[in-house]
Each structure stands twice: as C-alpha cells, then as structure tokens.
C-alpha cells in the first residue's frame, strides 16, 4: 500500500478538470500535424465508443450531498469527501487554517483514539490521502466493499465528532508537522516559486494572495478556541460532498450514509467569495535567486474561472502552444533554435479565477531575453492565426483518449470519484465534465484564438529564477484576526436519528473479498518472443510492454547512462518519421508510447485505443525495430539529459541517491551507479550514435524478450496483429551475456558521508545497506519486516520522527527490486537544528529492531499482514497495475500464480519469522549520507561518533574541508 503522505498543493489550482481527473496533461503543448505524419482516414477508427461516468445523487436532510457511481469490476468502493473550504476562505490572521485542519482531521476523533489511518491499514485500504488547495479540502480512500461501514463510520466521526478530540497537544504537534512540510518544500530547487507568484499575481487582500500552507506566525498565534471555531464554520455536512464509487448501488448508499451521517447537525451556511479573476493590464517582472542549476522562466496570466467555455478553450490553446513533443514552443525553442532544455504551457482551473503558465528551462549559455522573445513571437502568432484544423483535431483526440484511460480508476487522486466531487462542489453539477468535454469537442480554431486573444494579450507576470544564493522568505507577520462570529445554521436543515452506538468504537470488518487476478494466457510469436496476455474489458484500451534484458546494469563496460539514454531515444523518431512527426502520429492516434530502462532491464510500452490498435501497433513496431537515432536529435536530447543530471544533483534527495549506490556496491559492481541510471555529465557527453546503435542491437531484440499485453483484446485477436508487425523481426549479432550481479561485501563498520548544501533549512538523512535479491526465498519476509520499521505511515520511523517528535514531515524505509543484491534504504528530511537528535533516533530504531532488542510485535505484524492481504483485491483495479505485476513475474522469474503464493506466505508469517528477517540488517555496517548545511551540522555529526566521516560532492568525489587535510571514501 502506498504510504499515505499528506500533501498541500502549492500550485493553488486544480490543474484543469480534465487534466487532473482523466490523466491527460491538457496544456502541455501540441504542434501542427504535417501531412506526412497524418494517419489516413481508414487507419483511424471513426466509430468511437461512447464514454461517460454515470451517477445518481441524493441529499440528506442535513444538507450532505451524496453522489453514487456503480462500477463492479473490483470488490472495492472509493470513498471521497470534499469540504468546500480552502485557503481562499482564510481571513487575515488565519492563513494556513484549512491546511492545518487537513492534518488535524487525520488524528483522533471523539470515538476513535489514535491515528486515523490505523483502521484503514487493518482492512487494506488503498489510494488513501488528503489534500488542500485554495478552494477545497478533500479526503479519499479505496476500501474493500465489506469495509465500507468502517470507512463511513470514520469519515462521519471526524465530520461530526472531532472537536472533543482536539487539544493543545494535538494542535502543537500538527503545527510542527506543517512547519517541516513548509521547510521541505522550500528546501528544494525552485521551491519558493509559488509563494512569490501568489503575491505577484494577486493584490493584498485577494483570497489567492497568500499560499495554501500559510504563515507560521498566524498558525503559532492561533488559540485552541480559534481552531475549533474554524471547524464549526466549515466542516458541517451542508458544506460537504460525499462520493461513493465502485462496488455499490444507490439504495445501499442511501441506507448506509443515512445511518452514519444523518444525525450530524448542519453547520452555518458560509458565503463563498465572489469570482474575482484579478485581471491585470500590464506586464510585471521579478527575479528570484535560488540554489538552482539553471535559469527558469515562469510567465503567468490570470484567466477565466473554472466552469467557463473560455477556460476549456484556453486548455486547448495551451496544448497547441507548448509542452508535448511536437508543440509549437517545442518546435521553435527546443528543436529549431535550441534555446531551452524544456518548455511547457499549462492552463489550470480555480474557483475564483484560473491561471495560464508558460515555463521554460533556459539552456546553459543562452540569454533568457532571447527565450522570452521567441516565446513572444510564437504566442503572438497563435493568438493572431489560431491553431490549424489538424492541430486542433489532434488536441481533441488526446483529450478524448485521456478521458477513456482515466475512467478506469474509481478513486484516488484524479479518479472518477474526484471528477464527480469536483464538478459537484464547483459547479453544483456532478456531470459538468460532460459540458467541458463537449466544449472541447465543438471548439473551432477561431474559438481557441479568441480565448487566447482575450486573456493572454496583456497582464502577465514574468518570474525569472536565476542561480545564486537562496534566501529564506520571511514569514508574513501575524495579524490580529477580526472576530469570527458565525451565523446560525439554516433551519431547513434537519437531522434523523441514528441507530449507531459510537461508544462501541469502530465497526469491525469480519469478511473480505477474495483476491482475483486475471488468467495469464501464453503464446510464442514467430520471432521467438514470449507473449503473455491478461484480458481486461472494462475500457476500450490495450496496453503493451515489450520487456528486454539489459538495463542500467548493462552499462558496465559501456559509458554510464547508455541504457537509459538509448531507450529514451527510441521515441525520438523511427522509420520514416522524425521526432516531431513521430510525436504527431502518436497523438493523432490517441496513443501513449515510449521506452525506458530500469536496473535490470528495459521496456518499450504502448497504451492504444482499441479502435486504433492496428496503426498504433505499426508505430510501436517502428519505434522498437527501427529507431532513427538522428544525430541532431541525439544532440538535443543530450543537452536536456545533462540539464536533468544537474537538476538531480541540485535536489537533496537526488544528490543522495546518486552518491549512495557506489558506496553500497562499490564502483566495479554493475549496480554501483546513480539510482536514476542517468549517468554523469562526462559520460553522457561522450556518448556517440554508434554507442546507441550498439546497445539497441545487443539488448532490444526479440530473442529472450517477453511481450505483455493487458486490456480489451483476446489471444485470437492480438496474435495475428502482433505477427504482422513483429513476426519477421530477428536480432543481429551475438546475444551478449546478462551482467553478473553477484554478492557484495558489506563494509567493516559504519560510515558517514556528508554533502554540503549551504543555507539549507533541513538536513536530508539517508541510511542504507545491501540486502539479498528480490529472487531470494526470504524476500517477502524481509519486505514485511521493513514495513514494520518504515514502510507505512504508522510504522515506527514515521511515528517517531513525525508524529511523536515532529522533527520531520515523514520518515520511511524501502527496498527496490533487483535481480542481484538489492538496496535497503531509510530516509527522513528533518529540521536542521534536530539533525543529530534525528540521527540518534534513526540509529536507535534500526539497531533495536534489527538487533532484537525491540522485535516486531504480534500487533505490528498483524497490521502489516492485514494491509498486504486485504489490500490485494483493490491493488489490481487498473490494467496498468496488472501489467506491472506481470512485469515483476517476468523480471524475477516468478510463477504465474505468484500473487496467490505470496498471499499464502504472508498469511502464515509469525512475528518470530519477521524478527529473524529484520536481522538481515546489520546496524554495525550501515552507510549514512547526510545532505545539509555543513556549517551547522558537520561538527555535531562528527561528535556523534557514528563512524568514519567523509565529505563528498554530489558526484561522490572527496572534498577537502576548509581546514585542509584529507577526506574521502
């Protein structure tokens, strides 16, 4: 189960209804479709399958709106609650209250003492989280159908019975967590941007002027009574929408929701701020120095609010202007003029007014003014002329394809439940997405141009972030808030008696759905490739992954980064199509296509609409079999790749994860490379076209490969199509041996490596060790042992450093899959003045657990067992999840019934077995990497005497301290 880490959305907005909900970045750019790249009329299906999200709705007497969507494909129900309150509703002196309450509502309620997550972990909930933005606060989780009563009891207890559980200790604890969340965000490159943009775009007093996370001065000045009054104002049933989506019907929903929510009294009817786009009439500018590897330009306009035709048209304008591989800005700035390493355009919706943003990462040595001038020209041209008919049709196809893919998910962030809730909250119509889709489908080029002309002709703010010293942005001073007197609730709202006796505590879930995993059907293609098919007929989409040997480990004996770079280049032109034409072709088909590498292998992937499967497979085959490796495209991608490496090194976590593998494995091991597989600036600069051609020849070949297909097809349908496109494919030359990834000797003692990040407000702590392979018979037992220590929100590390000490926003541990010895890592970003204390706590937790002084308890093991077993039915909701599981079966040589065998093994585990597995970790041979301001933390860490201390740079090279002397590995 993914760790439920609470989030605050700093880009105040919603990313656009269709973009966020249906998994398509509506505003990432699109360019003209050359005639040579256009599929012919008979290649693209015109008999489009109807797509929709059906729903029914009702309202309780207390004002709670309930929306129900039935989807029986998996025995799970998405529970999604939206409260219509965000940072826009915070008056002066109360900034950050909405986000603070997102945190407080994950704590105890009056009838449940303990972390909110605990009952959900015991039933195997998935996709569980909560977020706050400027306009709303939401909570969501997917639960087994049989656990729906528990979920509704918990949601209703925090809605109707929270105030008695909020005390000064809870308030102080969550203030500390929020402070660390803010530090963590601002400690990243470009992490101060949203704070600066909000103040620049909106005048003081506008609801969007201040950030969602707010001012710590306001939060620190808040009294317990202030906080409770805020809850009374905004978190009543009449200010909420509850969506239930999945294995449920409206009759069941009415009965259960009435039982648990019907007796909660309505709160006051709070006025929503009026729409105020804050239209601007002139360009303004600001510059921000930050510890960043390259200059970045943000250009932002205030535009029409959500729910308007103008915003839908601006999303199409953004897609045509910038962001996709063949967008106008990409063609001009990235391909032709080579001014940037990346560029994008985005339109996102918000309740009071939306934003349109162009963002460009300026290439090294290029004047930012030249980038701005080119953007001006392309923007003016699109406003004046509008998109071509081909550009617009292509953009509309991508939107529809994204919608089809998106409606497979019932819950989680951006699932169908989110779409229904968002429409209900902002537009009072759960089906508003239909109007938006219709607006986009009906748009003409002149409509798109008119929207751009109306909103983008003036009034932008240009923020240029340049490399330099990061200065902490001062907190806004605390303001004495005005009295917060609440109106009486509307008398039309009433309650109904509830039969629920809350003194009995959280309802227990006695039975759980059985795990179902699709049958794996097998065949062998004429080229020797093994085919595995899992049928899924929920949406008209077919997904494929062609799995090859090689991967990052195959870089040994080659230049670092060869595998990742080569696989990335597969999508940069193939067959007769250059990079831009290839991208056009994919988008015109509504296909998602590409290739990549991982530690032990690579893959090429395709997500195709069933209606366009054959032409999509033809394009896929060209990419896999005949990549062009054009030198001009290699040069372009190389520049962007190197810029990406520099971005990695500028991020604290990125730097640590580049340095750790060579320390854990040694420079001579195939795994002793940066975990990203990106290589180094020097190695990527040295790559030649011949290197890429050789890697493709050696490793992208049908012999020994497996093609996984999941989706709306059958073996009888898919095999002939695959034979047509791949049957005659043969590899060339000798098949290279698979890299030897043997055992690794652990160090003789504990080692500590420090990376300097001057001015950092946090220290990023990492500790690691090599543990046995994913193929090891004890791998599952170790995974469970790791989960007890740091694998979930309520595991030991997070409960200590976040919930108890509130020194960190999160503390976790994990392992990555590997054919050879795999890395085990624990990490936590902590406030800088608690670096040593946090190191002590991490060391103690790991040593006591691994050494047996604090073995796993029966309760801890049962909790993890329950999460793992009971979460399985919901884990394979999507075709992508099924495809990923089959990929693991292929990569690690597992049997077809692996998911059932693993479940049985976990069911039989005892605390003693888990404790023995924890003993795999040797607390006396750990490798620590700490990234932070060494002026503040170096000497205290040395005084701690964890082990031998060395200072290295972000490449792992030894650094000589100011005082002289030697430092090294």
Short mmCIF file of C-alpha atoms in Angstrom, two decimals, residues 280-283 299 301-303 314 317 356 376 379-380 382-384 449-460:
data_model
loop_
_atom_site.label_atom_id
_atom_site.label_comp_id
_atom_site.label_asym_id
_atom_site.label_seq_id
_atom_site.Cartn_x
_atom_site.Cartn_y
_atom_site.Cartn_z
CA UNK A 280 -4.15 42.51 -14.95
CA UNK A 281 -3.49 45.17 -17.54
CA UNK A 282 0.29 45.29 -17.75
CA UNK A 283 3.33 43.05 -17.56
CA UNK A 299 5.27 33.56 -17.29
CA UNK A 301 -1.57 35.20 -16.58
CA UNK A 302 -4.76 35.37 -14.52
CA UNK A 303 -7.54 33.93 -16.70
CA UNK A 314 -7.53 28.03 -23.12
CA UNK A 317 -4.69 26.81 -26.66
CA UNK A 356 -2.22 30.14 -17.62
CA UNK A 376 6.51 36.25 -27.50
CA UNK A 379 2.37 33.33 -28.61
CA UNK A 380 1.52 36.31 -30.83
CA UNK A 382 -1.04 31.61 -32.30
CA UNK A 383 -3.24 34.42 -30.98
CA UNK A 384 -3.36 36.05 -34.41
CA UNK A 449 -7.65 32.00 -30.93
CA UNK A 450 -10.33 34.24 -29.43
CA UNK A 451 -9.76 32.86 -25.95
CA UNK A 452 -6.03 33.45 -26.28
CA UNK A 453 -6.57 36.97 -27.57
CA UNK A 454 -8.99 37.81 -24.74
CA UNK A 455 -6.86 36.55 -21.87
CA UNK A 456 -3.22 36.38 -22.98
CA UNK A 457 -2.70 39.66 -24.81
CA UNK A 458 -1.66 41.54 -21.67
CA UNK A 459 -1.25 41.36 -17.90
CA UNK A 460 1.31 38.59 -17.39
#
